[in-house]
């Protein structure tokens, strides 16, 4: 069987002896010293330089995802570092592997829901959309993605701040509007306060940018990579992994061991 | 055996119902909307806000490491995504796993060398240090870490730009000075042009910050996580992994197969 | 908020100074020297020693999944090893990350389908089940999981061998019967030969064991870990990763570079 | 720059429409149903079928490495599974990432040491070698790799069993002899009992096979992949990850939070 090879192409970067170009910009002349790391991420993902307003909101979105304390992901990274301190990169990789549907599910889910229910018409009745959506989720006994929080009650302190940054930069558009209407309607329908959490706010902002909902996970991954390097450095100086291990190992098998 | 548990402590972040604090700063009030992603990385790693000068240089250092075209790391990530498109985070993790001694070795090595040979005295003769170092590496037939490049000859275009950004921000200090003297001496001793590559420049800048040489790998890891998300998004839209696989698989076993 | 800790328990293994017990068996006295690695995997997963018949079939199932040539997973592992040869474990990990829905999807899918359509009654008409299933998939224009193969046409040579091993060991039961009836019906309905591939056969055998369909992925993961160690050893002695990289990198960006 | 491509070759496996060959053996006809999983691993790594004696010892070596209770590696895998239960393969990968110098260091180290100190002459005085080695390590205050254990004192129950299996199969040769002489000499020199642990015994057996010391890590990786699948299945049915996380998170930041 003779196969005709297909061309292999990438539009991200190219180099010659004296030039390095990323997304059409000269890395030395147009990128280094001109933009910040969040802008570089925006450029790498979209192929475009962010406007100042996009820069402000995008940096805030990714920064929100950098650090969440001692998460399962941080514990996995620290455990890995304890076994392979010579492979810092593998410890970060281990921590990232767990950023799946449980961790980033509600952020992805909020973005996906907003895209699905947003009417095409500019003058659509968003209150009606919110009512229908809340009624449907209540009827199906499903949890609205982006709502509820075990600790941050009744307000997730990140949510109003993210919306304020979006408003200051002219990016609090229809998706932010719609999730806030859903929030109001959900509280009205249940008669109880309900937290609109950071994952809901972030999902709405991703929609304002027009990012596909599947990309949302990537923002969490790049942000958490930064956070995990910080955890590994702390682990190197002030370790907790071995202590966690010893406590858990001892307890876990104690019910089986002969006295 | 009764074991006394040791305390488990982290100094990175804490939360209560209405507060989220990272490195002593309120995430909503002092971080979001106030700093960029590079500054957030600096804060996460050091516990301190960067000065404007540190911010400019640190952002440039990490940005330099984001994107390098179709590297082995990018190929690994794309191959992984082709098999598990539902696990974007695992594809990034797979790409990061290869950022080991070969990839980041010369950057780590340059930082380590500069720390080892830098004299404590402020008025030391750095030319003498450079001469001794070059002579020692030549005698041992070892390659100076941070020097040489297969493509960027005789100048790596990132190197002068990084040094210029450092100089503009008052951070082109003794380590930058020393690696430039080593560069001059190495060219003088061999009688041939030799590239001072970006990993050498980055290693010197990490020393200017005072970062331990072992941290350098972490900068590459966090930067490349951003770059890999970009590669995976391109792979999702314009795949190359399957085509690479089919070309290689066919060729790899052709010498064994019966005609 | 005061939380009552829940107990942490594992039923897999325990140790004291002179004893190591895995799944209720003494590792030194009842396991080492008494069973083979496939049996150990069976014991680790199920908590039971396999019968000789189960041992024969289970070893064959896992062995089938060890090696498939230069797959995307093997390429990812080799690329990772090229960058971090000091971290062999990270190279295996990178290769495993891609064993997702694309690679193991059809095996999981075959097992899941067979469980879903198998009638509870022992004397059910399996031909009727096969007809309904094939008709449904054809009406929905969906591909039957476990069928079709780009190379192995019209017969995947592993499939009859796996069924023969199952039959010799009294394990070719209702699920093997049902998938074979689906095979016959699918060929009859389309009027064309259709390969019942190894993933279909393996899915049916997993059902004969009663393994949950979600476990099937784990068999692929443990088997491929063995295979990847072999690939990395070959890469260490006779590398291909750098050559692949150089070919691809050059081609990938050539359309962007100035002449 | 025009580059001449080098050939890309693998000697592991090839397929045609009706044949699948691994390491020169027909997978359906010569492997499936004929050998066990440990033999398959031996074949994949060495290109040769093991003798019955090699099969017995090699299976025991790998089985010894499958399961060690709730290790840091198992905790990392369980944490990852808690965040991404749809990506079982990524959870195994995360667990494997930590099998580095700390975990497999002493096994690699024992094999490496034995290779380095073993005299070429068949009639060399191994007692003298043992004396010199123990004296050197004592003088340098270094720990002999493969000796000592926090729990298994004064005897690691795996060690005599592994040596007995080797002896029964004619594979307790010079390396097993030498490490036992080192053991006796180390106890004599210190005047205290010292455990010859399983990693020492396994290192010696790897030398008996003639495996390069760098391969030893691969045995741990393939064995532990099996073990980790078992842990993830237990985690799916009887989870501990979230409980560990909640205990640790709460404690870790309690010293920072306002009362």
mmCIF file of N, CA, C and O in Angstrom, chain B residues 138-194:
data_model
loop_
_atom_site.group_PDB
_atom_site.id
_atom_site.type_symbol
_atom_site.label_atom_id
_atom_site.label_comp_id
_atom_site.label_asym_id
_atom_site.label_seq_id
_atom_site.Cartn_x
_atom_site.Cartn_y
_atom_site.Cartn_z
ATOM 1 N N UNK B 138 38.497 24.003 28.401
ATOM 2 C CA UNK B 138 39.231 23.553 27.211
ATOM 3 C C UNK B 138 40.146 22.382 27.548
ATOM 4 O O UNK B 138 40.229 21.408 26.789
ATOM 5 N N UNK B 139 40.808 22.468 28.692
ATOM 6 C CA UNK B 139 41.721 21.392 29.081
ATOM 7 C C UNK B 139 40.946 20.083 29.281
ATOM 8 O O UNK B 139 41.427 19.002 28.948
ATOM 9 N N UNK B 140 39.730 20.199 29.834
ATOM 10 C CA UNK B 140 38.913 19.000 30.094
ATOM 11 C C UNK B 140 38.041 18.639 28.895
ATOM 12 O O UNK B 140 37.214 17.733 28.988
ATOM 13 N N UNK B 141 38.224 19.381 27.815
ATOM 14 C CA UNK B 141 37.430 19.156 26.590
ATOM 15 C C UNK B 141 35.932 19.131 26.871
ATOM 16 O O UNK B 141 35.181 18.331 26.304
ATOM 17 N N UNK B 142 35.501 19.989 27.780
ATOM 18 C CA UNK B 142 34.076 20.068 28.085
ATOM 19 C C UNK B 142 33.466 21.283 27.381
ATOM 20 O O UNK B 142 34.154 22.271 27.098
ATOM 21 N N UNK B 143 32.179 21.191 27.120
ATOM 22 C CA UNK B 143 31.464 22.297 26.486
ATOM 23 C C UNK B 143 30.986 23.257 27.556
ATOM 24 O O UNK B 143 30.434 22.841 28.580
ATOM 25 N N UNK B 144 31.211 24.542 27.347
ATOM 26 C CA UNK B 144 30.729 25.551 28.293
ATOM 27 C C UNK B 144 29.207 25.627 28.200
ATOM 28 O O UNK B 144 28.656 25.866 27.125
ATOM 29 N N UNK B 145 28.501 25.442 29.325
ATOM 30 C CA UNK B 145 27.039 25.515 29.265
ATOM 31 C C UNK B 145 26.580 26.919 28.890
ATOM 32 O O UNK B 145 27.063 27.912 29.436
ATOM 33 N N UNK B 146 25.637 26.996 27.935
ATOM 34 C CA UNK B 146 25.128 28.295 27.499
ATOM 35 C C UNK B 146 25.810 28.807 26.245
ATOM 36 O O UNK B 146 25.519 29.920 25.802
ATOM 37 N N UNK B 147 26.694 27.998 25.677
ATOM 38 C CA UNK B 147 27.402 28.441 24.476
ATOM 39 C C UNK B 147 27.182 27.457 23.328
ATOM 40 O O UNK B 147 27.026 26.258 23.557
ATOM 41 N N UNK B 148 27.198 28.009 22.116
ATOM 42 C CA UNK B 148 27.001 27.196 20.919
ATOM 43 C C UNK B 148 25.534 27.104 20.550
ATOM 44 O O UNK B 148 24.662 27.174 21.432
ATOM 45 N N UNK B 149 25.250 26.978 19.246
ATOM 46 C CA UNK B 149 23.865 26.791 18.796
ATOM 47 C C UNK B 149 23.898 26.249 17.370
ATOM 48 O O UNK B 149 24.666 26.719 16.541
ATOM 49 N N UNK B 150 23.061 25.256 17.073
ATOM 50 C CA UNK B 150 23.094 24.675 15.723
ATOM 51 C C UNK B 150 22.577 25.621 14.648
ATOM 52 O O UNK B 150 22.981 25.517 13.496
ATOM 53 N N UNK B 151 21.692 26.528 14.987
ATOM 54 C CA UNK B 151 21.083 27.404 13.973
ATOM 55 C C UNK B 151 21.523 28.852 14.143
ATOM 56 O O UNK B 151 21.897 29.507 13.176
ATOM 57 N N UNK B 152 21.443 29.339 15.376
ATOM 58 C CA UNK B 152 21.693 30.760 15.608
ATOM 59 C C UNK B 152 23.192 31.028 15.695
ATOM 60 O O UNK B 152 23.792 30.961 16.757
ATOM 61 N N UNK B 153 23.795 31.314 14.534
ATOM 62 C CA UNK B 153 25.216 31.581 14.431
ATOM 63 C C UNK B 153 25.440 32.843 13.637
ATOM 64 O O UNK B 153 24.774 33.013 12.611
ATOM 65 N N UNK B 154 26.354 33.720 13.978
ATOM 66 C CA UNK B 154 27.195 33.691 15.176
ATOM 67 C C UNK B 154 26.507 34.287 16.393
ATOM 68 O O UNK B 154 27.070 34.269 17.476
ATOM 69 N N UNK B 155 25.256 34.802 16.192
ATOM 70 C CA UNK B 155 24.579 35.468 17.306
ATOM 71 C C UNK B 155 23.201 34.858 17.494
ATOM 72 O O UNK B 155 22.463 34.669 16.520
ATOM 73 N N UNK B 156 22.852 34.524 18.732
ATOM 74 C CA UNK B 156 21.479 34.154 19.066
ATOM 75 C C UNK B 156 20.717 35.459 19.274
ATOM 76 O O UNK B 156 21.049 36.229 20.176
ATOM 77 N N UNK B 157 19.708 35.731 18.452
ATOM 78 C CA UNK B 157 19.091 37.059 18.512
ATOM 79 C C UNK B 157 18.412 37.370 19.846
ATOM 80 O O UNK B 157 18.146 38.537 20.136
ATOM 81 N N UNK B 158 18.162 36.346 20.640
ATOM 82 C CA UNK B 158 17.542 36.605 21.938
ATOM 83 C C UNK B 158 18.543 37.162 22.953
ATOM 84 O O UNK B 158 18.178 37.890 23.872
ATOM 85 N N UNK B 159 19.805 36.778 22.799
ATOM 86 C CA UNK B 159 20.795 37.116 23.811
ATOM 87 C C UNK B 159 21.010 38.622 23.955
ATOM 88 O O UNK B 159 20.876 39.154 25.076
ATOM 89 N N UNK B 160 21.331 39.363 22.879
ATOM 90 C CA UNK B 160 21.525 40.806 23.071
ATOM 91 C C UNK B 160 20.254 41.496 23.552
ATOM 92 O O UNK B 160 20.310 42.447 24.344
ATOM 93 N N UNK B 161 19.092 40.997 23.121
ATOM 94 C CA UNK B 161 17.838 41.613 23.548
ATOM 95 C C UNK B 161 17.604 41.408 25.046
ATOM 96 O O UNK B 161 17.201 42.333 25.756
ATOM 97 N N UNK B 162 17.870 40.202 25.525
ATOM 98 C CA UNK B 162 17.704 39.952 26.962
ATOM 99 C C UNK B 162 18.666 40.807 27.778
ATOM 100 O O UNK B 162 18.300 41.357 28.821
ATOM 101 N N UNK B 163 19.904 40.914 27.308
ATOM 102 C CA UNK B 163 20.867 41.737 28.048
ATOM 103 C C UNK B 163 20.468 43.212 28.010
ATOM 104 O O UNK B 163 20.652 43.947 28.990
ATOM 105 N N UNK B 164 19.912 43.665 26.887
ATOM 106 C CA UNK B 164 19.477 45.059 26.798
ATOM 107 C C UNK B 164 18.326 45.332 27.767
ATOM 108 O O UNK B 164 18.299 46.364 28.448
ATOM 109 N N UNK B 165 17.377 44.403 27.840
ATOM 110 C CA UNK B 165 16.256 44.576 28.780
ATOM 111 C C UNK B 165 16.782 44.599 30.213
ATOM 112 O O UNK B 165 16.339 45.407 31.041
ATOM 113 N N UNK B 166 17.737 43.747 30.500
ATOM 114 C CA UNK B 166 18.327 43.745 31.841
ATOM 115 C C UNK B 166 19.012 45.077 32.115
ATOM 116 O O UNK B 166 18.855 45.670 33.196
ATOM 117 N N UNK B 167 19.763 45.578 31.147
ATOM 118 C CA UNK B 167 20.490 46.838 31.346
ATOM 119 C C UNK B 167 19.522 47.998 31.554
ATOM 120 O O UNK B 167 19.716 48.838 32.451
ATOM 121 N N UNK B 168 18.463 48.038 30.755
ATOM 122 C CA UNK B 168 17.472 49.115 30.900
ATOM 123 C C UNK B 168 16.838 49.118 32.282
ATOM 124 O O UNK B 168 16.331 50.138 32.734
ATOM 125 N N UNK B 169 16.831 47.967 32.908
ATOM 126 C CA UNK B 169 16.175 47.852 34.211
ATOM 127 C C UNK B 169 17.161 47.691 35.356
ATOM 128 O O UNK B 169 16.799 47.223 36.436
ATOM 129 N N UNK B 170 18.406 48.066 35.106
ATOM 130 C CA UNK B 170 19.400 48.049 36.175
ATOM 131 C C UNK B 170 19.717 46.665 36.685
ATOM 132 O O UNK B 170 20.123 46.485 37.835
ATOM 133 N N UNK B 171 19.514 45.646 35.848
ATOM 134 C CA UNK B 171 19.761 44.284 36.313
ATOM 135 C C UNK B 171 20.852 43.570 35.523
ATOM 136 O O UNK B 171 20.971 42.349 35.607
ATOM 137 N N UNK B 172 21.627 44.321 34.753
ATOM 138 C CA UNK B 172 22.757 43.695 34.058
ATOM 139 C C UNK B 172 23.987 43.833 34.958
ATOM 140 O O UNK B 172 24.824 44.713 34.769
ATOM 141 N N UNK B 173 24.054 42.982 35.939
ATOM 142 C CA UNK B 173 25.083 43.107 36.973
ATOM 143 C C UNK B 173 26.278 42.213 36.717
ATOM 144 O O UNK B 173 26.657 41.953 35.564
ATOM 145 N N UNK B 174 26.837 41.683 37.791
ATOM 146 C CA UNK B 174 28.097 40.944 37.716
ATOM 147 C C UNK B 174 27.984 39.640 36.940
ATOM 148 O O UNK B 174 28.946 39.199 36.321
ATOM 149 N N UNK B 175 26.829 38.996 37.020
ATOM 150 C CA UNK B 175 26.712 37.705 36.346
ATOM 151 C C UNK B 175 26.627 37.889 34.839
ATOM 152 O O UNK B 175 27.204 37.123 34.076
ATOM 153 N N UNK B 176 25.902 38.919 34.406
ATOM 154 C CA UNK B 176 25.862 39.234 32.979
ATOM 155 C C UNK B 176 27.253 39.633 32.509
ATOM 156 O O UNK B 176 27.723 39.199 31.442
ATOM 157 N N UNK B 177 27.900 40.435 33.323
ATOM 158 C CA UNK B 177 29.270 40.844 33.004
ATOM 159 C C UNK B 177 30.176 39.619 32.858
ATOM 160 O O UNK B 177 30.914 39.471 31.872
ATOM 161 N N UNK B 178 30.086 38.724 33.811
ATOM 162 C CA UNK B 178 30.987 37.567 33.802
ATOM 163 C C UNK B 178 30.756 36.660 32.598
ATOM 164 O O UNK B 178 31.716 36.221 31.940
ATOM 165 N N UNK B 179 29.489 36.386 32.265
ATOM 166 C CA UNK B 179 29.272 35.475 31.141
ATOM 167 C C UNK B 179 29.704 36.137 29.829
ATOM 168 O O UNK B 179 30.176 35.451 28.914
ATOM 169 N N UNK B 180 29.620 37.448 29.760
ATOM 170 C CA UNK B 180 30.099 38.132 28.546
ATOM 171 C C UNK B 180 31.632 38.076 28.454
ATOM 172 O O UNK B 180 32.193 37.936 27.366
ATOM 173 N N UNK B 181 32.295 38.155 29.619
ATOM 174 C CA UNK B 181 33.760 38.015 29.610
ATOM 175 C C UNK B 181 34.166 36.574 29.243
ATOM 176 O O UNK B 181 35.154 36.352 28.549
ATOM 177 N N UNK B 182 33.397 35.624 29.727
ATOM 178 C CA UNK B 182 33.670 34.230 29.337
ATOM 179 C C UNK B 182 33.497 34.078 27.828
ATOM 180 O O UNK B 182 34.291 33.414 27.155
ATOM 181 N N UNK B 183 32.462 34.711 27.298
ATOM 182 C CA UNK B 183 32.203 34.656 25.861
ATOM 183 C C UNK B 183 33.401 35.201 25.073
ATOM 184 O O UNK B 183 33.912 34.543 24.147
ATOM 185 N N UNK B 184 33.843 36.383 25.470
ATOM 186 C CA UNK B 184 34.971 37.006 24.765
ATOM 187 C C UNK B 184 36.220 36.127 24.860
ATOM 188 O O UNK B 184 36.942 35.916 23.883
ATOM 189 N N UNK B 185 36.466 35.613 26.063
ATOM 190 C CA UNK B 185 37.658 34.795 26.278
ATOM 191 C C UNK B 185 37.581 33.489 25.483
ATOM 192 O O UNK B 185 38.575 33.025 24.913
ATOM 193 N N UNK B 186 36.386 32.886 25.437
ATOM 194 C CA UNK B 186 36.236 31.623 24.701
ATOM 195 C C UNK B 186 36.492 31.827 23.210
ATOM 196 O O UNK B 186 37.122 30.983 22.552
ATOM 197 N N UNK B 187 36.007 32.935 22.679
ATOM 198 C CA UNK B 187 36.251 33.224 21.262
ATOM 199 C C UNK B 187 37.739 33.519 21.023
ATOM 200 O O UNK B 187 38.309 33.089 20.015
ATOM 201 N N UNK B 188 38.358 34.254 21.960
ATOM 202 C CA UNK B 188 39.776 34.562 21.827
ATOM 203 C C UNK B 188 40.610 33.275 21.875
ATOM 204 O O UNK B 188 41.493 33.052 21.030
ATOM 205 N N UNK B 189 40.276 32.403 22.829
ATOM 206 C CA UNK B 189 41.083 31.194 23.016
ATOM 207 C C UNK B 189 40.970 30.246 21.828
ATOM 208 O O UNK B 189 41.943 29.590 21.441
ATOM 209 N N UNK B 190 39.776 30.162 21.247
ATOM 210 C CA UNK B 190 39.599 29.220 20.131
ATOM 211 C C UNK B 190 39.890 29.866 18.781
ATOM 212 O O UNK B 190 40.079 29.171 17.787
ATOM 213 N N UNK B 191 39.879 31.201 18.765
ATOM 214 C CA UNK B 191 40.082 31.888 17.491
ATOM 215 C C UNK B 191 38.891 31.791 16.553
ATOM 216 O O UNK B 191 38.995 32.081 15.366
ATOM 217 N N UNK B 192 37.741 31.359 17.100
ATOM 218 C CA UNK B 192 36.556 31.200 16.251
ATOM 219 C C UNK B 192 35.352 31.858 16.921
ATOM 220 O O UNK B 192 35.268 31.923 18.151
ATOM 221 N N UNK B 193 34.388 32.319 16.119
ATOM 222 C CA UNK B 193 33.175 32.859 16.730
ATOM 223 C C UNK B 193 32.401 31.751 17.445
ATOM 224 O O UNK B 193 32.381 30.598 16.999
ATOM 225 N N UNK B 194 31.801 32.096 18.556
ATOM 226 C CA UNK B 194 31.046 31.130 19.361
ATOM 227 C C UNK B 194 29.775 31.833 19.829
ATOM 228 O O UNK B 194 29.834 32.946 20.346
#
